[in-house]
PDB file of C-alpha atoms in Angstrom:
ATOM      1  CA  ALA A 362     -11.769   1.579  12.690  1.00  0.00           C
ATOM      2  CA  VAL A 363     -12.214  -2.074  11.761  1.00  0.00           C
ATOM      3  CA  ARG A 364     -14.663  -2.618  14.633  1.00  0.00           C
ATOM      4  CA  GLY A 365     -16.615   0.478  13.592  1.00  0.00           C
ATOM      5  CA  LEU A 366     -16.788  -0.641   9.969  1.00  0.00           C
ATOM      6  CA  ARG A 367     -17.853  -4.165  10.946  1.00  0.00           C
ATOM      7  CA  GLN A 368     -20.775  -2.677  12.870  1.00  0.00           C
ATOM      8  CA  ALA A 369     -21.650  -0.199  10.101  1.00  0.00           C
ATOM      9  CA  CYS A 370     -21.825  -3.022   7.560  1.00  0.00           C
ATOM     10  CA  VAL A 371     -24.619  -4.792   9.463  1.00  0.00           C
ATOM     11  CA  LEU A 372     -26.785  -1.783  10.382  1.00  0.00           C
ATOM     12  CA  ASP A 373     -30.364  -1.859   9.123  1.00  0.00           C
ATOM     13  CA  ASP A 374     -31.945   0.948   7.075  1.00  0.00           C
ATOM     14  CA  VAL A 375     -28.648   2.218   5.621  1.00  0.00           C
ATOM     15  CA  ALA A 376     -28.781   3.517   2.045  1.00  0.00           C
ATOM     16  CA  ILE A 377     -27.249   1.017  -0.372  1.00  0.00           C
ATOM     17  CA  ASP A 378     -24.596   3.415  -1.689  1.00  0.00           C
ATOM     18  CA  TRP A 379     -23.329   4.139   1.844  1.00  0.00           C
ATOM     19  CA  ARG A 380     -23.373   0.427   2.643  1.00  0.00           C
ATOM     20  CA  MET A 381     -21.181  -0.225  -0.399  1.00  0.00           C
ATOM     21  CA  LEU A 382     -18.777   2.504   0.717  1.00  0.00           C
ATOM     22  CA  CYS A 383     -18.581   0.930   4.196  1.00  0.00           C
ATOM     23  CA  ASP A 384     -17.874  -2.489   2.657  1.00  0.00           C
ATOM     24  CA  ALA A 385     -15.166  -1.058   0.377  1.00  0.00           C
ATOM     25  CA  SER A 386     -13.551   0.826   3.277  1.00  0.00           C
ATOM     26  CA  PHE A 387     -13.662  -2.361   5.349  1.00  0.00           C
ATOM     27  CA  ALA A 388     -11.822  -4.197   2.555  1.00  0.00           C
ATOM     28  CA  ASN A 389      -9.160  -1.488   2.523  1.00  0.00           C
ATOM     29  CA  MET A 390      -8.673  -1.700   6.295  1.00  0.00           C
ATOM     30  CA  LEU A 391      -8.343  -5.487   6.124  1.00  0.00           C
ATOM     31  CA  PHE A 392      -5.650  -5.159   3.462  1.00  0.00           C
ATOM     32  CA  MET A 393      -3.765  -2.655   5.640  1.00  0.00           C
ATOM     33  CA  GLN A 394      -3.944  -5.177   8.501  1.00  0.00           C
ATOM     34  CA  GLY A 395      -2.333  -7.872   6.371  1.00  0.00           C
ATOM     35  CA  GLN A 396      -5.435  -9.822   5.353  1.00  0.00           C
ATOM     36  CA  PRO A 397      -5.354  -9.514   1.533  1.00  0.00           C
ATOM     37  CA  THR A 398      -7.455 -12.614   0.778  1.00  0.00           C
ATOM     38  CA  HIS A 399     -10.366 -11.389   2.901  1.00  0.00           C
ATOM     39  CA  ALA A 400      -9.990  -7.892   1.447  1.00  0.00           C
ATOM     40  CA  LEU A 401      -9.981  -9.264  -2.107  1.00  0.00           C
ATOM     41  CA  GLY A 402     -13.299 -11.079  -1.647  1.00  0.00           C
ATOM     42  CA  ILE A 403     -15.109  -8.071  -0.182  1.00  0.00           C
ATOM     43  CA  ALA A 404     -13.725  -5.595  -2.726  1.00  0.00           C
ATOM     44  CA  ALA A 405     -14.636  -7.890  -5.637  1.00  0.00           C
ATOM     45  CA  SER A 406     -18.207  -8.307  -4.353  1.00  0.00           C
ATOM     46  CA  VAL A 407     -18.591  -4.518  -4.024  1.00  0.00           C
ATOM     47  CA  LEU A 408     -17.430  -3.988  -7.611  1.00  0.00           C
ATOM     48  CA  ASP A 409     -19.788  -6.694  -8.872  1.00  0.00           C
ATOM     49  CA  TYR A 410     -22.774  -5.199  -7.082  1.00  0.00           C
ATOM     50  CA  VAL A 411     -22.268  -1.469  -7.699  1.00  0.00           C
ATOM     51  CA  GLY A 412     -22.392  -2.132 -11.435  1.00  0.00           C
ATOM     52  CA  THR A 413     -26.082  -2.969 -11.042  1.00  0.00           C
ATOM     53  CA  LEU A 414     -26.958   0.269  -9.206  1.00  0.00           C
ATOM     54  CA  LYS A 415     -27.705   3.803 -10.331  1.00  0.00           C
ATOM     55  CA  ASP A 416     -24.509   5.837 -10.185  1.00  0.00           C
ATOM     56  CA  THR A 417     -24.039   8.411  -7.405  1.00  0.00           C
ATOM     57  CA  ASN A 418     -20.989  10.233  -6.030  1.00  0.00           C
ATOM     58  CA  VAL A 419     -21.030   7.941  -3.000  1.00  0.00           C
ATOM     59  CA  LEU A 420     -21.068   4.858  -5.237  1.00  0.00           C
ATOM     60  CA  ARG A 421     -18.184   6.314  -7.243  1.00  0.00           C
ATOM     61  CA  ALA A 422     -16.277   6.693  -3.997  1.00  0.00           C
ATOM     62  CA  ALA A 423     -17.099   3.071  -3.146  1.00  0.00           C
ATOM     63  CA  ARG A 424     -15.819   1.972  -6.549  1.00  0.00           C
ATOM     64  CA  VAL A 425     -12.578   3.924  -6.065  1.00  0.00           C
ATOM     65  CA  VAL A 426     -11.872   2.340  -2.683  1.00  0.00           C
ATOM     66  CA  ALA A 427     -12.891  -1.119  -3.909  1.00  0.00           C
ATOM     67  CA  HIS A 428     -10.615  -0.901  -6.982  1.00  0.00           C
ATOM     68  CA  TRP A 429      -7.809   0.432  -4.762  1.00  0.00           C
ATOM     69  CA  SER A 430      -8.285  -2.379  -2.224  1.00  0.00           C
ATOM     70  CA  ARG A 431      -8.583  -5.168  -4.790  1.00  0.00           C
ATOM     71  CA  GLY A 432      -5.569  -3.846  -6.678  1.00  0.00           C
ATOM     72  CA  HIS A 433      -3.445  -3.849  -3.524  1.00  0.00           C
ATOM     73  CA  ALA A 434      -4.683  -7.282  -2.444  1.00  0.00           C
ATOM     74  CA  ILE A 435      -3.648  -8.705  -5.822  1.00  0.00           C
ATOM     75  CA  ARG A 436      -0.386  -6.708  -5.952  1.00  0.00           C
ATOM     76  CA  SER A 437       0.708  -7.902  -2.526  1.00  0.00           C
ATOM     77  CA  SER A 438       0.085 -11.555  -3.476  1.00  0.00           C
ATOM     78  CA  ILE A 439       2.591 -11.488  -6.358  1.00  0.00           C
ATOM     79  CA  PRO A 440       5.823 -13.212  -5.253  1.00  0.00           C
ATOM     80  CA  LEU A 441       9.150 -11.403  -5.344  1.00  0.00           C
ATOM     81  CA  GLY A 442      10.834 -14.271  -7.173  1.00  0.00           C
ATOM     82  CA  ASN A 443       9.783 -15.829 -10.483  1.00  0.00           C
ATOM     83  CA  CYS A 444       7.205 -13.097 -11.054  1.00  0.00           C
ATOM     84  CA  GLU A 445       7.093 -13.679 -14.835  1.00  0.00           C
ATOM     85  CA  ALA A 446       4.403 -16.354 -14.392  1.00  0.00           C
ATOM     86  CA  TRP A 447       2.328 -13.833 -12.454  1.00  0.00           C
ATOM     87  CA  LYS A 448       2.199 -11.232 -15.212  1.00  0.00           C
ATOM     88  CA  PRO A 449      -1.580 -11.709 -15.873  1.00  0.00           C
ATOM     89  CA  LEU A 450      -2.255 -11.044 -12.192  1.00  0.00           C
ATOM     90  CA  ALA A 451      -0.111  -7.909 -12.309  1.00  0.00           C
ATOM     91  CA  GLU A 452      -2.055  -6.731 -15.357  1.00  0.00           C
ATOM     92  CA  SER A 453      -5.307  -7.280 -13.467  1.00  0.00           C
ATOM     93  CA  ALA A 454      -4.060  -5.265 -10.472  1.00  0.00           C
ATOM     94  CA  ARG A 455      -2.813  -2.535 -12.793  1.00  0.00           C
ATOM     95  CA  ALA A 456      -6.244  -2.333 -14.451  1.00  0.00           C
ATOM     96  CA  ASP A 457      -7.808  -1.830 -11.004  1.00  0.00           C
ATOM     97  CA  PHE A 458      -5.465   1.060 -10.210  1.00  0.00           C
ATOM     98  CA  VAL A 459      -6.007   2.657 -13.627  1.00  0.00           C
ATOM     99  CA  ALA A 460      -9.785   2.476 -13.114  1.00  0.00           C
ATOM    100  CA  ALA A 461      -9.399   3.943  -9.614  1.00  0.00           C
ATOM    101  CA  ARG A 462      -7.163   6.720 -10.957  1.00  0.00           C
ATOM    102  CA  GLU A 463      -9.748   7.777 -13.540  1.00  0.00           C
ATOM    103  CA  LEU A 464     -12.534   7.846 -10.942  1.00  0.00           C
ATOM    104  CA  VAL A 465     -10.454   9.548  -8.272  1.00  0.00           C
ATOM    105  CA  HIS A 466      -9.451  12.390 -10.580  1.00  0.00           C
ATOM    106  CA  GLU A 467     -13.139  13.029 -11.223  1.00  0.00           C
ATOM    107  CA  LEU A 468     -13.900  13.086  -7.504  1.00  0.00           C
ATOM    108  CA  ALA A 469     -10.815  15.151  -6.623  1.00  0.00           C
ATOM    109  CA  SER A 470     -11.910  17.826  -9.078  1.00  0.00           C
ATOM    110  CA  LYS A 471     -15.161  18.403  -7.181  1.00  0.00           C
ATOM    111  CA  GLU A 472     -15.119  21.171  -4.598  1.00  0.00           C
ATOM    112  CA  ASP A 473     -16.349  19.497  -1.434  1.00  0.00           C
ATOM    113  CA  SER A 474     -15.007  18.329   1.896  1.00  0.00           C
ATOM    114  CA  ALA A 475     -13.615  15.114   0.389  1.00  0.00           C
ATOM    115  CA  THR A 476     -11.278  16.850  -2.073  1.00  0.00           C
ATOM    116  CA  ARG A 477      -8.204  16.524   0.168  1.00  0.00           C
ATOM    117  CA  HIS A 478      -8.852  12.817   0.775  1.00  0.00           C
ATOM    118  CA  TYR A 479      -9.164  11.989  -2.904  1.00  0.00           C
ATOM    119  CA  GLY A 480      -6.231  14.248  -3.725  1.00  0.00           C
ATOM    120  CA  THR A 481      -4.042  12.078  -1.490  1.00  0.00           C
ATOM    121  CA  MET A 482      -5.149   8.896  -3.240  1.00  0.00           C
ATOM    122  CA  ALA A 483      -4.767  10.490  -6.670  1.00  0.00           C
ATOM    123  CA  ALA A 484      -1.206  11.585  -5.848  1.00  0.00           C
ATOM    124  CA  SER A 485      -0.285   8.047  -4.776  1.00  0.00           C
ATOM    125  CA  MET A 486      -1.775   6.214  -7.745  1.00  0.00           C
ATOM    126  CA  ASP A 487       1.040   6.647 -10.278  1.00  0.00           C
ATOM    127  CA  ALA A 488       3.670   5.531  -7.760  1.00  0.00           C
ATOM    128  CA  VAL A 489       1.696   2.339  -7.090  1.00  0.00           C
ATOM    129  CA  ILE A 490       1.233   1.592 -10.795  1.00  0.00           C
ATOM    130  CA  LEU A 491       4.989   1.845 -11.477  1.00  0.00           C
ATOM    131  CA  GLU A 492       5.740  -1.351  -9.522  1.00  0.00           C
ATOM    132  CA  LEU A 493       3.243  -3.252 -11.678  1.00  0.00           C
ATOM    133  CA  ASP A 494       4.652  -1.731 -14.883  1.00  0.00           C
ATOM    134  CA  ALA A 495       7.971  -3.460 -14.167  1.00  0.00           C
ATOM    135  CA  ILE A 496       6.274  -6.853 -13.701  1.00  0.00           C
ATOM    136  CA  CYS A 497       4.160  -6.459 -16.837  1.00  0.00           C
ATOM    137  CA  SER A 498       7.184  -5.271 -18.866  1.00  0.00           C
ATOM    138  CA  PRO A 499      10.470  -6.454 -17.278  1.00  0.00           C
ATOM    139  CA  GLU A 500      12.465  -4.446 -19.811  1.00  0.00           C
ATOM    140  CA  MET A 501      11.128  -1.346 -18.019  1.00  0.00           C
ATOM    141  CA  ALA A 502      12.496  -2.431 -14.631  1.00  0.00           C
ATOM    142  CA  GLU A 503      15.575  -0.196 -14.747  1.00  0.00           C
ATOM    143  CA  SER A 504      13.646   2.933 -15.720  1.00  0.00           C
ATOM    144  CA  THR A 505      10.945   2.063 -13.173  1.00  0.00           C
ATOM    145  CA  LEU A 506      13.555   1.903 -10.416  1.00  0.00           C
ATOM    146  CA  ARG A 507      14.861   5.330 -11.438  1.00  0.00           C
ATOM    147  CA  GLU A 508      11.354   6.818 -11.401  1.00  0.00           C
ATOM    148  CA  LEU A 509      10.478   5.311  -8.025  1.00  0.00           C
ATOM    149  CA  LEU A 510      13.795   6.462  -6.580  1.00  0.00           C
ATOM    150  CA  ALA A 511      13.142   9.981  -7.866  1.00  0.00           C
ATOM    151  CA  ILE A 512       9.735  10.043  -6.148  1.00  0.00           C
ATOM    152  CA  THR A 513      11.181   8.898  -2.805  1.00  0.00           C
ATOM    153  CA  ARG A 514      13.730  11.715  -3.025  1.00  0.00           C
ATOM    154  CA  GLU A 515      11.211  14.424  -3.870  1.00  0.00           C
ATOM    155  CA  GLN A 516      11.548  17.570  -1.798  1.00  0.00           C
ATOM    156  CA  GLY A 517       8.809  20.086  -1.155  1.00  0.00           C
ATOM    157  CA  SER A 518       5.926  20.808   1.169  1.00  0.00           C
ATOM    158  CA  LEU A 519       4.739  18.568   3.988  1.00  0.00           C
ATOM    159  CA  GLU A 520       1.365  17.968   2.309  1.00  0.00           C
ATOM    160  CA  PRO A 521      -0.049  14.578   3.374  1.00  0.00           C
ATOM    161  CA  ALA A 522      -0.556  13.639  -0.261  1.00  0.00           C
ATOM    162  CA  LEU A 523       3.146  14.026  -1.054  1.00  0.00           C
ATOM    163  CA  GLY A 524       4.222  12.033   1.997  1.00  0.00           C
ATOM    164  CA  GLU A 525       1.929   9.141   1.164  1.00  0.00           C
ATOM    165  CA  ARG A 526       3.000   9.234  -2.480  1.00  0.00           C
ATOM    166  CA  LYS A 527       6.634   8.868  -1.355  1.00  0.00           C
ATOM    167  CA  ALA A 528       5.733   6.037   1.027  1.00  0.00           C
ATOM    168  CA  TRP A 529       3.915   4.045  -1.663  1.00  0.00           C
ATOM    169  CA  ALA A 530       6.839   4.685  -4.018  1.00  0.00           C
ATOM    170  CA  ALA A 531       9.162   3.288  -1.334  1.00  0.00           C
ATOM    171  CA  VAL A 532       7.048   0.106  -1.106  1.00  0.00           C
ATOM    172  CA  GLY A 533       7.235  -0.289  -4.888  1.00  0.00           C
ATOM    173  CA  LEU A 534      10.966   0.561  -4.904  1.00  0.00           C
ATOM    174  CA  ALA A 535      11.732  -2.166  -2.363  1.00  0.00           C
ATOM    175  CA  ASN A 536       9.685  -4.809  -4.195  1.00  0.00           C
ATOM    176  CA  THR A 537      11.123  -3.884  -7.596  1.00  0.00           C
ATOM    177  CA  ALA A 538      14.686  -3.914  -6.262  1.00  0.00           C
ATOM    178  CA  LYS A 539      14.165  -7.377  -4.774  1.00  0.00           C
ATOM    179  CA  ARG A 540      12.754  -8.657  -8.062  1.00  0.00           C
ATOM    180  CA  PHE A 541      15.151  -7.147 -10.578  1.00  0.00           C
ATOM    181  CA  LEU A 542      18.414  -5.909  -8.994  1.00  0.00           C
ATOM    182  CA  SER A 543      21.150  -8.525  -9.121  1.00  0.00           C
ATOM    183  CA  ASP A 544      24.011  -6.343  -7.831  1.00  0.00           C
ATOM    184  CA  GLU A 545      24.007  -6.931  -4.060  1.00  0.00           C
ATOM    185  CA  MET A 546      25.503  -3.565  -3.056  1.00  0.00           C
ATOM    186  CA  GLN A 547      23.105  -1.625  -5.279  1.00  0.00           C
ATOM    187  CA  ARG A 548      20.206  -3.722  -4.011  1.00  0.00           C
ATOM    188  CA  ARG A 549      21.132  -3.155  -0.376  1.00  0.00           C
ATOM    189  CA  GLY A 550      21.512   0.605  -0.863  1.00  0.00           C
ATOM    190  CA  THR A 551      18.143   0.838  -2.625  1.00  0.00           C
ATOM    191  CA  LEU A 552      16.401  -1.105   0.137  1.00  0.00           C
ATOM    192  CA  GLU A 553      17.922   1.158   2.800  1.00  0.00           C
ATOM    193  CA  ILE A 554      16.566   4.225   0.983  1.00  0.00           C
ATOM    194  CA  ALA A 555      13.124   2.620   0.813  1.00  0.00           C
ATOM    195  CA  SER A 556      13.253   1.654   4.478  1.00  0.00           C
ATOM    196  CA  ALA A 557      14.301   5.157   5.584  1.00  0.00           C
ATOM    197  CA  THR A 558      11.491   6.743   3.547  1.00  0.00           C
ATOM    198  CA  LEU A 559       8.890   4.419   5.059  1.00  0.00           C
ATOM    199  CA  ARG A 560      10.233   5.014   8.570  1.00  0.00           C
ATOM    200  CA  ALA A 561      10.055   8.797   8.182  1.00  0.00           C
ATOM    201  CA  HIS A 562       6.449   8.692   6.956  1.00  0.00           C
ATOM    202  CA  ALA A 563       5.392   6.201   9.623  1.00  0.00           C
ATOM    203  CA  ILE A 564       6.863   8.342  12.398  1.00  0.00           C
ATOM    204  CA  ALA A 565       5.254  11.518  11.033  1.00  0.00           C
ATOM    205  CA  THR A 566       1.778  10.037  10.565  1.00  0.00           C
ATOM    206  CA  SER A 567       1.596   6.944  12.835  1.00  0.00           C
ATOM    207  CA  ASN A 568       0.705   4.925   9.741  1.00  0.00           C
ATOM    208  CA  TRP A 569       1.191   1.362  10.935  1.00  0.00           C
ATOM    209  CA  TYR A 570       1.015  -0.222   7.474  1.00  0.00           C
ATOM    210  CA  PHE A 571       4.084   1.715   6.337  1.00  0.00           C
ATOM    211  CA  ALA A 572       5.742   1.167   9.735  1.00  0.00           C
ATOM    212  CA  HIS A 573       5.254  -2.583   9.212  1.00  0.00           C
ATOM    213  CA  GLN A 574       6.837  -2.387   5.760  1.00  0.00           C
ATOM    214  CA  HIS A 575       9.819  -0.507   7.244  1.00  0.00           C
ATOM    215  CA  LEU A 576      10.301  -3.017  10.070  1.00  0.00           C
ATOM    216  CA  GLU A 577      10.152  -5.955   7.655  1.00  0.00           C
ATOM    217  CA  LEU A 578      12.876  -4.378   5.504  1.00  0.00           C
ATOM    218  CA  ASP A 579      14.956  -3.563   8.567  1.00  0.00           C
ATOM    219  CA  ALA A 580      14.623  -7.127   9.895  1.00  0.00           C
ATOM    220  CA  GLU A 581      15.735  -8.454   6.504  1.00  0.00           C
ATOM    221  CA  ARG A 582      18.763  -6.143   6.558  1.00  0.00           C
ATOM    222  CA  ARG A 583      19.713  -7.307  10.048  1.00  0.00           C
ATOM    223  CA  ARG A 584      19.388 -10.961   9.031  1.00  0.00           C
ATOM    224  CA  LYS A 585      21.978 -10.405   6.317  1.00  0.00           C
ATOM    225  CA  LEU A 586      24.317  -8.713   8.806  1.00  0.00           C
ATOM    226  CA  THR A 587      24.109 -11.502  11.412  1.00  0.00           C
ATOM    227  CA  GLY A 588      27.570 -12.360  12.654  1.00  0.00           C
ATOM    228  CA  ASN A 589      29.025  -9.007  11.625  1.00  0.00           C
ATOM    229  CA  ALA A 590      29.534  -7.970  15.247  1.00  0.00           C
ATOM    230  CA  ILE A 591      26.320  -5.955  15.642  1.00  0.00           C
ATOM    231  CA  ALA A 592      26.041  -5.087  19.306  1.00  0.00           C
ATOM    232  CA  PRO A 593      22.587  -5.447  20.895  1.00  0.00           C
ATOM    233  CA  ARG A 594      21.055  -2.209  22.120  1.00  0.00           C
ATOM    234  CA  ALA A 595      17.861  -0.905  23.636  1.00  0.00           C
ATOM    235  CA  LEU A 596      15.051   0.420  21.475  1.00  0.00           C
ATOM    236  CA  ASP A 597      14.813   4.200  21.567  1.00  0.00           C
ATOM    237  CA  ALA A 598      11.417   5.860  22.126  1.00  0.00           C
ATOM    238  CA  VAL A 599      10.652   6.214  18.409  1.00  0.00           C
ATOM    239  CA  GLU A 600      11.546   2.612  17.602  1.00  0.00           C
ATOM    240  CA  ALA A 601       9.574   1.353  20.608  1.00  0.00           C
ATOM    241  CA  LYS A 602       6.511   3.254  19.381  1.00  0.00           C
ATOM    242  CA  LEU A 603       6.884   1.793  15.873  1.00  0.00           C
ATOM    243  CA  VAL A 604       7.250  -1.798  17.084  1.00  0.00           C
ATOM    244  CA  ALA A 605       4.433  -1.530  19.645  1.00  0.00           C
ATOM    245  CA  GLY A 606       2.148   0.206  17.137  1.00  0.00           C
ATOM    246  CA  VAL A 607       2.752  -2.348  14.403  1.00  0.00           C
ATOM    247  CA  LEU A 608       2.287  -5.354  16.703  1.00  0.00           C
ATOM    248  CA  GLY A 609      -0.866  -3.780  18.123  1.00  0.00           C
ATOM    249  CA  GLN A 610      -2.459  -2.587  14.888  1.00  0.00           C
ATOM    250  CA  VAL A 611      -1.292  -5.096  12.236  1.00  0.00           C
ATOM    251  CA  PRO A 612      -2.232  -8.638  13.315  1.00  0.00           C
ATOM    252  CA  ALA A 613      -0.261 -10.153  10.425  1.00  0.00           C
ATOM    253  CA  SER A 614       2.963  -8.783  11.937  1.00  0.00           C
ATOM    254  CA  ARG A 615       2.673 -10.825  15.129  1.00  0.00           C
ATOM    255  CA  GLN A 616       4.005 -14.023  13.572  1.00  0.00           C
ATOM    256  CA  HIS A 617       7.328 -12.157  13.244  1.00  0.00           C
ATOM    257  CA  ALA A 618       7.155 -10.399  16.622  1.00  0.00           C
ATOM    258  CA  GLY A 619      10.354 -11.990  17.924  1.00  0.00           C
ATOM    259  CA  GLU A 620      12.286 -10.991  14.811  1.00  0.00           C
ATOM    260  CA  LEU A 621      10.986  -7.411  14.894  1.00  0.00           C
ATOM    261  CA  LEU A 622      12.007  -7.066  18.554  1.00  0.00           C
ATOM    262  CA  ALA A 623      15.392  -8.699  17.940  1.00  0.00           C
TER     263      ALA A 623
END
């Protein structure tokens, strides 16, 4: 996908709105591969430029993906410790997601072939914003954790939108627990719930971004249990697929390859 988007972005005679959509999609793919700084620059340039063009549905789609990508690039750069100093950055990321949510609801309401795609993004938006709410207003951290936990435990249909919503909620749940939970047992239990949710979605959809998040949480858990008589064992077929997929598809994961295989 990244190779295809790289080539699409340099084709001649492509309409400007489609070029902007390609650039925004490229930014999103780079973020998913663990390159937030590169993604941030491309997404920001798309948002700067589309404001000078006549609005079309394709440009609205480009704006949605660019806001989504820039928001995630900023969100993922906020440290887990001492996040108070990063509140302005969290507010900026939150503004991106709010703007994307407004646009995506407009696009999702249109009856065309893209409705399902935008419905998935629209369903995920609130779960993503909750993590930033806790950083912007630390007094909301406890209620935010409850809301994110409730989303990860949602039951219902196997609609892709609901699965992705739960996976993004699990990412936010893990980050919020690391930032604000001081009770070690409660923190560990919350992280295990988040990890299990991410693992289930990654296995069902072969989504390597969420698989990477799961493996990082699992590696952290195993680090804390070092010396507690954990016997080494072989990877089963599912775990082997997750590790191989993540190392193959997410270049940023390779610096921790030894730890993920351990």
